[in-house]
């Protein structure tokens, strides 16, 4: 069995798509495809990380040889280990979705339906992203939550980002508005920096 065939076997056995494995190893999906087609070979650090992800020894991954320790573990499997199934991001997405439904029903019981839907919508949006997006999931959740919070502050309170430059906000009891505007700006800057770093890293790891 070639290294590419071994990677394919382990990936499918662990119910991972090429995108899931690429995201875990911080490489492009095309790199994983090339490994499985034996047109390129993973770097040593990626092989080491793969062995950790698949819970096998490096020898078994590269040469298909099991150590005595791994053979014993195979003969006596750990019943506490979770079975292969959904990727962690989808499990988190389902958990958030269930929690969002609980919050929605609870708020609906206490108040009106529209308020309950609005307050629980961030949970539903994050759950949808976790279930559908397999790359940079946390980042996309951050952008979605920021957009929802910005929309609420924009239309409910009228606060604008550029208010940080308005001198009249810092007197007359309106300091709280200035503080909220600054928090929005800082959140936007943090998201932009995180997005730039992730896409730069993905571009750097992508094949020529």
Short mmCIF file of C-alpha atoms in Angstrom, two decimals, residues 1-25 27-65 84:
data_model
loop_
_atom_site.label_atom_id
_atom_site.label_comp_id
_atom_site.label_asym_id
_atom_site.label_seq_id
_atom_site.Cartn_x
_atom_site.Cartn_y
_atom_site.Cartn_z
CA UNK A 1 0.00 0.00 0.00
CA UNK A 2 1.39 3.39 -1.00
CA UNK A 3 1.50 6.39 1.32
CA UNK A 4 -1.26 8.06 -0.69
CA UNK A 5 -3.50 5.02 -0.40
CA UNK A 6 -2.81 4.87 3.34
CA UNK A 7 -3.78 8.54 3.80
CA UNK A 8 -6.97 7.98 1.79
CA UNK A 9 -7.83 4.88 3.84
CA UNK A 10 -7.30 6.63 7.17
CA UNK A 11 -9.17 9.75 6.09
CA UNK A 12 -12.25 7.87 4.91
CA UNK A 13 -12.12 5.58 7.96
CA UNK A 14 -12.30 8.67 10.17
CA UNK A 15 -15.19 10.13 8.13
CA UNK A 16 -13.16 13.16 7.05
CA UNK A 17 -13.35 14.91 3.71
CA UNK A 18 -10.25 16.22 1.98
CA UNK A 19 -11.29 19.68 3.12
CA UNK A 20 -11.59 18.55 6.75
CA UNK A 21 -8.11 17.02 6.71
CA UNK A 22 -6.65 20.03 4.91
CA UNK A 23 -8.18 22.37 7.49
CA UNK A 24 -6.80 20.28 10.36
CA UNK A 25 -3.29 20.22 8.85
CA UNK A 27 -2.84 23.10 4.08
CA UNK A 28 -4.93 23.40 0.92
CA UNK A 29 -7.36 20.71 -0.20
CA UNK A 30 -5.30 20.38 -3.40
CA UNK A 31 -2.29 19.37 -1.32
CA UNK A 32 -4.25 16.52 0.28
CA UNK A 33 -5.47 15.44 -3.17
CA UNK A 34 -1.89 15.35 -4.47
CA UNK A 35 -0.77 13.27 -1.49
CA UNK A 36 -3.51 10.73 -2.06
CA UNK A 37 -2.70 10.56 -5.78
CA UNK A 38 1.01 10.06 -4.95
CA UNK A 39 1.99 13.10 -7.02
CA UNK A 40 3.60 14.75 -3.99
CA UNK A 41 4.73 13.73 -0.50
CA UNK A 42 3.75 15.49 2.76
CA UNK A 43 6.44 17.28 4.71
CA UNK A 44 7.69 15.65 7.91
CA UNK A 45 5.76 17.95 10.23
CA UNK A 46 2.55 17.19 8.34
CA UNK A 47 3.22 13.44 8.61
CA UNK A 48 3.75 13.79 12.35
CA UNK A 49 0.53 15.75 12.73
CA UNK A 50 -1.35 13.20 10.61
CA UNK A 51 -0.14 10.40 12.83
CA UNK A 52 -1.54 12.30 15.82
CA UNK A 53 -4.85 13.04 14.08
CA UNK A 54 -5.35 9.39 13.08
CA UNK A 55 -3.90 8.06 16.39
CA UNK A 56 -1.35 5.80 14.72
CA UNK A 57 2.42 5.57 14.83
CA UNK A 58 4.56 7.30 12.22
CA UNK A 59 5.88 3.89 11.10
CA UNK A 60 2.39 2.62 10.49
CA UNK A 61 1.49 5.74 8.52
CA UNK A 62 4.57 5.64 6.30
CA UNK A 63 5.33 1.91 6.07
CA UNK A 64 2.12 0.31 7.29
CA UNK A 65 3.90 -1.30 10.24
CA UNK A 84 -15.90 7.74 14.16
#
